[in-house]
Short mmCIF file of C-alpha atoms in Angstrom, two decimals:
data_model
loop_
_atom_site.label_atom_id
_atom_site.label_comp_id
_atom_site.label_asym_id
_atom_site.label_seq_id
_atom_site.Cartn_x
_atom_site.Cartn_y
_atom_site.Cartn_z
CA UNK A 1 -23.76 -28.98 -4.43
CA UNK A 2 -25.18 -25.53 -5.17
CA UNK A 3 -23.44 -24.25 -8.22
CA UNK A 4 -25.28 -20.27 -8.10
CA UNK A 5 -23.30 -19.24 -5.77
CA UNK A 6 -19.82 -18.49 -5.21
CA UNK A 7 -17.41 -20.31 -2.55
CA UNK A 8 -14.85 -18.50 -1.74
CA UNK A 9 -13.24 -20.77 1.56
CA UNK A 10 -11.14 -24.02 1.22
CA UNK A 11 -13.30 -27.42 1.93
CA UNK A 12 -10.76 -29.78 3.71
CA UNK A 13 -11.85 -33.53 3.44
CA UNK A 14 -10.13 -36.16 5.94
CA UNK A 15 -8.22 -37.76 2.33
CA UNK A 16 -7.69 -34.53 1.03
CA UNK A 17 -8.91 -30.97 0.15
CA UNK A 18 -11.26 -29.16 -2.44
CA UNK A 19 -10.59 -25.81 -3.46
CA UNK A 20 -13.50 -24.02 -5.22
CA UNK A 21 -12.15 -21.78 -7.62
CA UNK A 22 -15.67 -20.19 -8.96
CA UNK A 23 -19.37 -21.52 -8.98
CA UNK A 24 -18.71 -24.40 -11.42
CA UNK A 25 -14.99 -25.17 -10.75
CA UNK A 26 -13.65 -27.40 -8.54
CA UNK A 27 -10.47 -28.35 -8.23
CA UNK A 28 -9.36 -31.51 -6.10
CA UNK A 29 -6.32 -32.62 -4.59
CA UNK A 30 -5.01 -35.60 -2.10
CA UNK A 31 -1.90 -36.11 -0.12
CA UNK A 32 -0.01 -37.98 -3.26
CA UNK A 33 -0.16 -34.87 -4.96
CA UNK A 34 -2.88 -36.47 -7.51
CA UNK A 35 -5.45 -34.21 -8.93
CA UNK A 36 -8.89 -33.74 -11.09
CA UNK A 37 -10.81 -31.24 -11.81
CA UNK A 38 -14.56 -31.05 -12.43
CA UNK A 39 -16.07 -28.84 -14.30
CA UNK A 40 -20.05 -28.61 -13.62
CA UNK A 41 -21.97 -27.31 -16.39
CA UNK A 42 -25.77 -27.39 -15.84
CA UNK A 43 -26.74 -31.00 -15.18
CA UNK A 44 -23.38 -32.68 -17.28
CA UNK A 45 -20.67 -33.13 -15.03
CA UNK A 46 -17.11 -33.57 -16.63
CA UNK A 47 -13.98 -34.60 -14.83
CA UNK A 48 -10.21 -34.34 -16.52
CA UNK A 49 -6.95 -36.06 -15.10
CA UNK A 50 -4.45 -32.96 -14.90
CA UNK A 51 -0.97 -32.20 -14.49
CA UNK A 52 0.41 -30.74 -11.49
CA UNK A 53 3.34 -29.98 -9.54
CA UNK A 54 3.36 -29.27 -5.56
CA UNK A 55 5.64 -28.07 -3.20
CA UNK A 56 4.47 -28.53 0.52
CA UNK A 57 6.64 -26.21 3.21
CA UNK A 58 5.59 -25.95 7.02
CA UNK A 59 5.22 -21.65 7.53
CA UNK A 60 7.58 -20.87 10.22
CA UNK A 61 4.85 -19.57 12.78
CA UNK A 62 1.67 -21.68 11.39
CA UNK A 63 0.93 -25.20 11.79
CA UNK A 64 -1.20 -25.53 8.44
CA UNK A 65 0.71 -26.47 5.38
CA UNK A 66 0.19 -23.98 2.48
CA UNK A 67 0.88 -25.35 -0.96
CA UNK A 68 1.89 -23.85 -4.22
CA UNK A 69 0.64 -25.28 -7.01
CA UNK A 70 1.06 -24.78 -11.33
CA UNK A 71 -1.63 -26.57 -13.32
CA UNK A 72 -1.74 -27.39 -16.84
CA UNK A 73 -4.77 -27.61 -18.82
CA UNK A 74 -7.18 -25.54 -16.75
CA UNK A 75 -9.14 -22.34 -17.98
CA UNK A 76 -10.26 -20.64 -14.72
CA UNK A 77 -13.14 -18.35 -14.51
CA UNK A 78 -13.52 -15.28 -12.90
CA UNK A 79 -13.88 -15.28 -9.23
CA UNK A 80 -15.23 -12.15 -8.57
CA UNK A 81 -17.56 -9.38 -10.47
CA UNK A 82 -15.87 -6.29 -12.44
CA UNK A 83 -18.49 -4.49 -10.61
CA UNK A 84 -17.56 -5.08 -6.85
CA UNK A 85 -14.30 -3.38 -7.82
CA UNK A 86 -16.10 -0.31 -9.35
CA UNK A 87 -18.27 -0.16 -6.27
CA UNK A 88 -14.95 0.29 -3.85
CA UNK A 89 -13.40 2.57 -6.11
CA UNK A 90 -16.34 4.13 -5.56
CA UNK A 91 -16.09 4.18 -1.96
CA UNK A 92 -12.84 5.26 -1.94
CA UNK A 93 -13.94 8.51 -3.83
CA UNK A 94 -16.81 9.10 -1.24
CA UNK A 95 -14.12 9.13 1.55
CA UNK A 96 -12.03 11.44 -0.32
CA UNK A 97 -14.99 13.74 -0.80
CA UNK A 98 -15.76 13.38 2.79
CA UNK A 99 -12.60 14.02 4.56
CA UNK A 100 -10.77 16.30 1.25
CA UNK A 101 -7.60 15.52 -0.31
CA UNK A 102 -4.26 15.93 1.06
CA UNK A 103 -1.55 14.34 2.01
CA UNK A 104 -0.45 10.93 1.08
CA UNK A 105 2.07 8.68 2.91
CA UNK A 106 3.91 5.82 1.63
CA UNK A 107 5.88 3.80 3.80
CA UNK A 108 6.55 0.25 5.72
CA UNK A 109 4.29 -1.30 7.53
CA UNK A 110 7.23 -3.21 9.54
CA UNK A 111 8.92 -0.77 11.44
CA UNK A 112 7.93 -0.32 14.66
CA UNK A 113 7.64 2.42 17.76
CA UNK A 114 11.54 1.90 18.42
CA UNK A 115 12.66 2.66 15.21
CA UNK A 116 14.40 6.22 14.55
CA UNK A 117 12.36 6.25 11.25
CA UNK A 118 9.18 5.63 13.10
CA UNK A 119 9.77 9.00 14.86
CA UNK A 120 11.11 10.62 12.14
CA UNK A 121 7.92 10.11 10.21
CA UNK A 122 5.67 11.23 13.08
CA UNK A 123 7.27 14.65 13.30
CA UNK A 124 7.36 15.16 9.85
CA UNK A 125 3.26 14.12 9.47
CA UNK A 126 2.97 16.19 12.41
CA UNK A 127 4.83 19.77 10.62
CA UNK A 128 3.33 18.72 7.40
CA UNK A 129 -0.53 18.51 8.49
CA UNK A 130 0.35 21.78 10.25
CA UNK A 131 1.94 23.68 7.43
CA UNK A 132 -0.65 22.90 4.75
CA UNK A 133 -3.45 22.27 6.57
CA UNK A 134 -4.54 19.68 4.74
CA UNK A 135 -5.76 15.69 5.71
CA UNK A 136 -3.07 13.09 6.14
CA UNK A 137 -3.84 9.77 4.40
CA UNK A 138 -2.03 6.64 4.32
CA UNK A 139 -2.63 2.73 4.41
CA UNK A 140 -3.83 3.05 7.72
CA UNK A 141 -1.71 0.19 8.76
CA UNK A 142 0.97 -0.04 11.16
CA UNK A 143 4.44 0.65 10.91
CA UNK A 144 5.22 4.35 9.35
CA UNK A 145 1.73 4.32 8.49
CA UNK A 146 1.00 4.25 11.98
CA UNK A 147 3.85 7.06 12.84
CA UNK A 148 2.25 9.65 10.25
CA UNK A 149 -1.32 8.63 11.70
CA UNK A 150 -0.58 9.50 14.99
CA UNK A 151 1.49 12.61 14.29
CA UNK A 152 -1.42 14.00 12.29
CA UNK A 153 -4.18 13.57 14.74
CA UNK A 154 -0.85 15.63 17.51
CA UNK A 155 -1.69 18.35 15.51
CA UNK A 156 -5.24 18.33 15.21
CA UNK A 157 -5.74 17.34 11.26
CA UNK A 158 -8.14 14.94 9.76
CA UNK A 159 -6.67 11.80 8.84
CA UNK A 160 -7.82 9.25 6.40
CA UNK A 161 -6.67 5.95 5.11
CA UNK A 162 -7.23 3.03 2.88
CA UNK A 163 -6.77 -0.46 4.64
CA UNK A 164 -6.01 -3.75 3.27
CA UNK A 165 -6.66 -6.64 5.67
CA UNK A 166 -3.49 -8.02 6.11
CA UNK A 167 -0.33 -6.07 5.71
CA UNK A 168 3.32 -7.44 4.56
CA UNK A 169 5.33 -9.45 7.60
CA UNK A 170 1.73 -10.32 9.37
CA UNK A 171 0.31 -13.48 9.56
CA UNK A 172 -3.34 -12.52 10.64
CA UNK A 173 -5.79 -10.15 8.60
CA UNK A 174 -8.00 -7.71 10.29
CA UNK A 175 -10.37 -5.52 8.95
CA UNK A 176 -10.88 -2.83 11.76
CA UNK A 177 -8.00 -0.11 12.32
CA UNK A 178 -7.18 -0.20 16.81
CA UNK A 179 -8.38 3.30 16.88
CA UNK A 180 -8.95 5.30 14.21
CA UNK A 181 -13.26 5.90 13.83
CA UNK A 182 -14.61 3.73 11.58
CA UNK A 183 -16.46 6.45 8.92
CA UNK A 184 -12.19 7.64 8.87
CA UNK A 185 -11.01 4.59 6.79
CA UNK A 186 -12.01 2.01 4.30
CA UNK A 187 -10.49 -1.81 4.11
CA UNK A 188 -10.11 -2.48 0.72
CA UNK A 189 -10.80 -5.98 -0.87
CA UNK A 190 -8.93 -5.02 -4.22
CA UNK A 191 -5.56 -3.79 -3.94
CA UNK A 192 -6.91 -1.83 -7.53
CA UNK A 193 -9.16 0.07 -5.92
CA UNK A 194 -6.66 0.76 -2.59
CA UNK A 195 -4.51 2.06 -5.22
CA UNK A 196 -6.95 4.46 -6.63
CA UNK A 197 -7.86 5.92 -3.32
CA UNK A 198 -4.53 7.02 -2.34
CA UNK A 199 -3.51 8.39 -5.95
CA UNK A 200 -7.04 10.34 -5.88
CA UNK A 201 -6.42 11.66 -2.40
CA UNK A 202 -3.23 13.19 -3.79
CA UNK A 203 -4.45 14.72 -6.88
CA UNK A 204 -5.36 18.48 -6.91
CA UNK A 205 -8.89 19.69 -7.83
CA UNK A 206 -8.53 22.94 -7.81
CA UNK A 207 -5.30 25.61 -6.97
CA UNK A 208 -6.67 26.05 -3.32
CA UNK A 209 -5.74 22.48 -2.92
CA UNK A 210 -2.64 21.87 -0.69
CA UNK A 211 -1.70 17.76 -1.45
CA UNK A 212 1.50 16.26 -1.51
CA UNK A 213 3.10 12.45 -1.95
CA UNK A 214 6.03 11.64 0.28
CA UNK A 215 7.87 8.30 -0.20
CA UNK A 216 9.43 7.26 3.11
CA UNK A 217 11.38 3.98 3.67
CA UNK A 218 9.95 0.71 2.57
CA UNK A 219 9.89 -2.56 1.22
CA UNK A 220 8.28 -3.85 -1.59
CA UNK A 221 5.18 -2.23 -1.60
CA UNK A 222 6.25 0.89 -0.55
CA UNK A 223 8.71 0.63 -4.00
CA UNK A 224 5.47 -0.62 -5.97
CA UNK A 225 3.46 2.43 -4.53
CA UNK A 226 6.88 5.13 -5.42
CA UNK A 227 7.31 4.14 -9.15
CA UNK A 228 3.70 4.30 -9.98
CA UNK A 229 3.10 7.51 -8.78
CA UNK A 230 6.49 8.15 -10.50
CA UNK A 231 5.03 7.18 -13.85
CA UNK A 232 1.68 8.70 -13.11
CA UNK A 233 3.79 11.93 -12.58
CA UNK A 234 5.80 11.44 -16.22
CA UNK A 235 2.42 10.67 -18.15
CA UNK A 236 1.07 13.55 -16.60
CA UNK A 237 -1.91 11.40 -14.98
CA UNK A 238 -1.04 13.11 -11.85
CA UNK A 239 -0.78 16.69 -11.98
CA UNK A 240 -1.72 17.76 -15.72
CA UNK A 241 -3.70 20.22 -14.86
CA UNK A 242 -2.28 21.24 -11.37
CA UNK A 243 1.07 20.23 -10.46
CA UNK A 244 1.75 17.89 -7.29
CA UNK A 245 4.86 17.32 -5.04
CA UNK A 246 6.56 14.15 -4.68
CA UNK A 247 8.96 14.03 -2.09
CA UNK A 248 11.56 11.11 -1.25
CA UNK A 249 12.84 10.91 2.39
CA UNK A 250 16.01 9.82 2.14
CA UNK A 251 16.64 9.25 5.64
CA UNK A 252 20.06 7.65 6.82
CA UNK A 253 20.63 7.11 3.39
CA UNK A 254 18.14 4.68 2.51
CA UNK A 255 17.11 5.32 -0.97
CA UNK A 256 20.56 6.45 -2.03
CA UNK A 257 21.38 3.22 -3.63
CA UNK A 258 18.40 2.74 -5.71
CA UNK A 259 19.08 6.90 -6.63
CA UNK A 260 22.19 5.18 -7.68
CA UNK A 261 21.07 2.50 -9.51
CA UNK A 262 18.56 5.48 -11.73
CA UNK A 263 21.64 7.34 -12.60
CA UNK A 264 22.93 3.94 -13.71
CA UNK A 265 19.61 3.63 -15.54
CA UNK A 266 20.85 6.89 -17.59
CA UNK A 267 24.13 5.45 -19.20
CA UNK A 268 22.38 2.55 -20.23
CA UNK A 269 19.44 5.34 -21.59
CA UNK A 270 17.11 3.45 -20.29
CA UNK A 271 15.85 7.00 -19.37
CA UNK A 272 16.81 10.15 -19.67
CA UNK A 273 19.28 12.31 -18.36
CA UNK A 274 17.54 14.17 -15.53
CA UNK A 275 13.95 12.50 -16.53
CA UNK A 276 13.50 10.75 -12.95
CA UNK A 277 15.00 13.72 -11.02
CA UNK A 278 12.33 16.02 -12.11
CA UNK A 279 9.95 13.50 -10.79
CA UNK A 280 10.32 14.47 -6.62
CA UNK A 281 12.42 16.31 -4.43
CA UNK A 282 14.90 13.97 -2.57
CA UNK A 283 15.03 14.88 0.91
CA UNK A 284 17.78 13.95 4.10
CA UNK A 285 15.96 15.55 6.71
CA UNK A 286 11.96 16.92 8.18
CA UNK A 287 13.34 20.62 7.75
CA UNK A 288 14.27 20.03 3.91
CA UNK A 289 10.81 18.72 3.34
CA UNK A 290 8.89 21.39 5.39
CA UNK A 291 10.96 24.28 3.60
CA UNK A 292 10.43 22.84 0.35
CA UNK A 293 6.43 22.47 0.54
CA UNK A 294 6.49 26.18 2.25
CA UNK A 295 8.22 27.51 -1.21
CA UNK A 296 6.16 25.03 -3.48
CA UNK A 297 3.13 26.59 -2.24
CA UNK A 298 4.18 29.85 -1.24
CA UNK A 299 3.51 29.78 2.52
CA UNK A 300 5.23 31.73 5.06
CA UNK A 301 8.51 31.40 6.49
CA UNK A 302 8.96 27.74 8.35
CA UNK A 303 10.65 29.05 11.37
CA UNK A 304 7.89 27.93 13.16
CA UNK A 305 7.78 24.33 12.28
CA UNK A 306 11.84 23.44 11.73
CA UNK A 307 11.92 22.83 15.32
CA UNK A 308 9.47 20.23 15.01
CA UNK A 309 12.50 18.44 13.31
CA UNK A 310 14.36 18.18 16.13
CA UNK A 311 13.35 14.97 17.14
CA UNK A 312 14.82 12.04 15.10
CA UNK A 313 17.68 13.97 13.16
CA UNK A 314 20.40 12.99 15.38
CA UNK A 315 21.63 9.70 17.29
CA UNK A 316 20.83 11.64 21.02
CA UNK A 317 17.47 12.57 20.44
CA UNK A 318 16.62 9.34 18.15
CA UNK A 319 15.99 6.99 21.27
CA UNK A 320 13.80 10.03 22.62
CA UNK A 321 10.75 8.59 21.59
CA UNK A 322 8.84 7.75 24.36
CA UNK A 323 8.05 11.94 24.10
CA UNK A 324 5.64 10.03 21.19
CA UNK A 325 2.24 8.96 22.47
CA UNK A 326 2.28 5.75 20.69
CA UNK A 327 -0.50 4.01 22.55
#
C-alpha cells in the first residue's frame, strides 16, 4: 500500500469494504457492522477496535447500499489541500474578469420546463439582461438556473455560471453543462469557492457597473444562498462601497410565509424592526422587478420591456410555454 498519495474512491472487498479517508487512514468495515481502523505511520502500523453505529437503507432508485456511520475515537486528517480551494477561487475570479460581473440568479434546480415559474424566470432573465446590459450568472444547473440561462442567451447577453457536479434531487454528477461553451462556466469541487464566484460576480467594482441578486423560488440551497447574501448585505461585505440590489420574487406567493415568519422574528427581537426589509425589494411580478432596477439605476422608462412580462403572470398564458425554446 502506497501511503504518498491520496485515495479518494471506496475499495470494496468480497467480506467487506475499506474506505480511505487520507494517505495514512484507513478505515474498515464488514457486514456485522464491526470495525478497525489503522493508522499507518511510516513503517509502524497501529490498529484500534472502535465504536460505531450503522444504519444501512436501500436508495429508492440505486441498488448500492449507502451507509451512515458516527465513530468514536477517531481524529481524521485532512483530505484535501487549503490550496486547491484557493486555486478555484481563483478560477472563479478569472471567469468573472473574463465575462464581467452582472447578474446573479438564485433558484431551484428541480423545477422543470412545465413549470409556470420556469417561464416566469426566463422572461424575467430575458428583460433583465436587456435592461442592464449586463452578464447573467447562475449555477449553471438545471431547473430555474436553466430558465434564466436560456432567457439570457434570447436576448443576446453573455452568460456565465458556476457548476457543482451534482445538483439537489439528482442521482448522477456531471461535470460538463449540455450546451453552454466550456471557457462560459466552471464546475466547482468546493462548494466554498462556488460560493465566492457568484457573490463576486454580484459585487460592483466601479459605478458603471450594472449587477444585481435576485432570489427566485427554491429549496434548501436556494434559502442557504438568500440569507448569506442577506448577511453579506447587513455587514456591508456586499455593497460598502457601491450599493447592490437584492430582489425576492415572490411569485404565487412563495416566500410570503417565510416574510412572515421575519416579521415574527421582530416581536421576538431577534432582529430589528425593518432590519431585513431594507435588505431586498420583494417582488410579485417581472414588471415590479424590471421597474425597480430601471429607477435603482436610473435607466429609461421600461415601457419597452413590461411586455416581456406577459408571459407567466396569469393562469392563460402560464401553459404558453412551448413559445420557450427549451431544447
Amino acid at each position: 500500500m502506497q501511503t504518498g498519495k491520496k485515495k479518494k474512491n471506496l475499495l470494496f472487498a468480497e467480506m467487506g469494504f475499506s474506505v480511505c479517508c487520507s494517505s495514512s487512514l484507513w478505515l474498515v468495515l464488514n457486514p456485522t457492522q464491526q470495525c478497525r481502523f489503522t493508522k499507518i505511520a511510516g513503517n509502524q502500523k497501529r490498529a484500534e477496535d472502535l465504536k460505531i453505529t450503522g444504519i444501512f437503507r436501500k436508495a429508492q432508485t440505486q441498488s448500492t447500499r449507502s451507509i451512515c456511520c458516527r465513530l468514536q475515537g477517531a481524529d481524521f486528517e485532512e483530505r484535501t489541500s487549503p490550496a486547491e480551494v484557493k486555486r478555484e477561487i481563483e478560477k472563479c475570479y478569472e471567469l468573472i474578469g473574463r465575462l464581467g460581473r452582472g447578474v446573479v440568479y438564485l433558484g431551484s434546480a428541480r423545477l422543470g420546463t412545465e413549470h409556470p415559474h420556469f417561464v416566469r424566470s426566463f422572461e424575467l432573465a430575458k428583460g433583465i439582461a436587456s435592461l442592464l446590459d449586463a452578464t447573467t450568472w447562475s449555477g449553471a444547473g438545471p431547473g430555474l438556473m436553466d430558465a434564466v440561462t436560456k432567457g439570457a442567451l434570447e436576448a443576446g447577453k453573455p452568460v456565465g455560471g458556476f457548476k457543482i457536479g451534482k445538483e439537489a434531487g439528482q442521482w448522477t454528477a456531471t461535470d460538463v453543462h449540455p450546451y453552454l461553451p466550456l471557457d462560459s462556466y466552471l464546475t466547482c469541487r468546493f462548494f466554498s469557492a462556488r460560493k465566492h464566484g457568484l457573490v463576486d460576480a454580484g459585487v460592483r467594482a466601479v459605478s458603471s457597473d450594472r449587477t444585481a441578486f435576485v432570489a427566485l423560488p427554491g429549496g434548501i440551497g436556494t434559502l442557504d444562498e438568500v440569507f448569506e447574501v442577506s448577511a453579506l448585505i447587513q455587514l456591508e461585505r456586499i455593497g460598502s462601497m457601491l450599493p447592490v440590489p437584492f430582489l425576492v420574487m415572490n411569485y404565487d406567493s412563495f416566500y410570503s410565509k417565510l416574510l412572515g415568519f421575519i416579521d415574527d422574528c421582530e416581536g421576538w427581537d431577534t432582529v430589528s424592526k425593518g432590519e431585513v426589509t431594507s435588505l431586498w425589494r420583494v417582488c410579485n411580478t417581472n414588471a415590479e422587478a424590471l421597474a425597480y432596477l430601471a429607477e435603482y439605476y436610473g435607466l429609461p422608462d421600461t415601457q419597452g420591456y413590461t411586455s416581456i412580462d406577459q408571459l407567466g403572470e396569469d393562469n392563460e398564458t402560464v401553459s404558453s410555454s412551448s413559445k420557450i425554446d427549451v431544447q
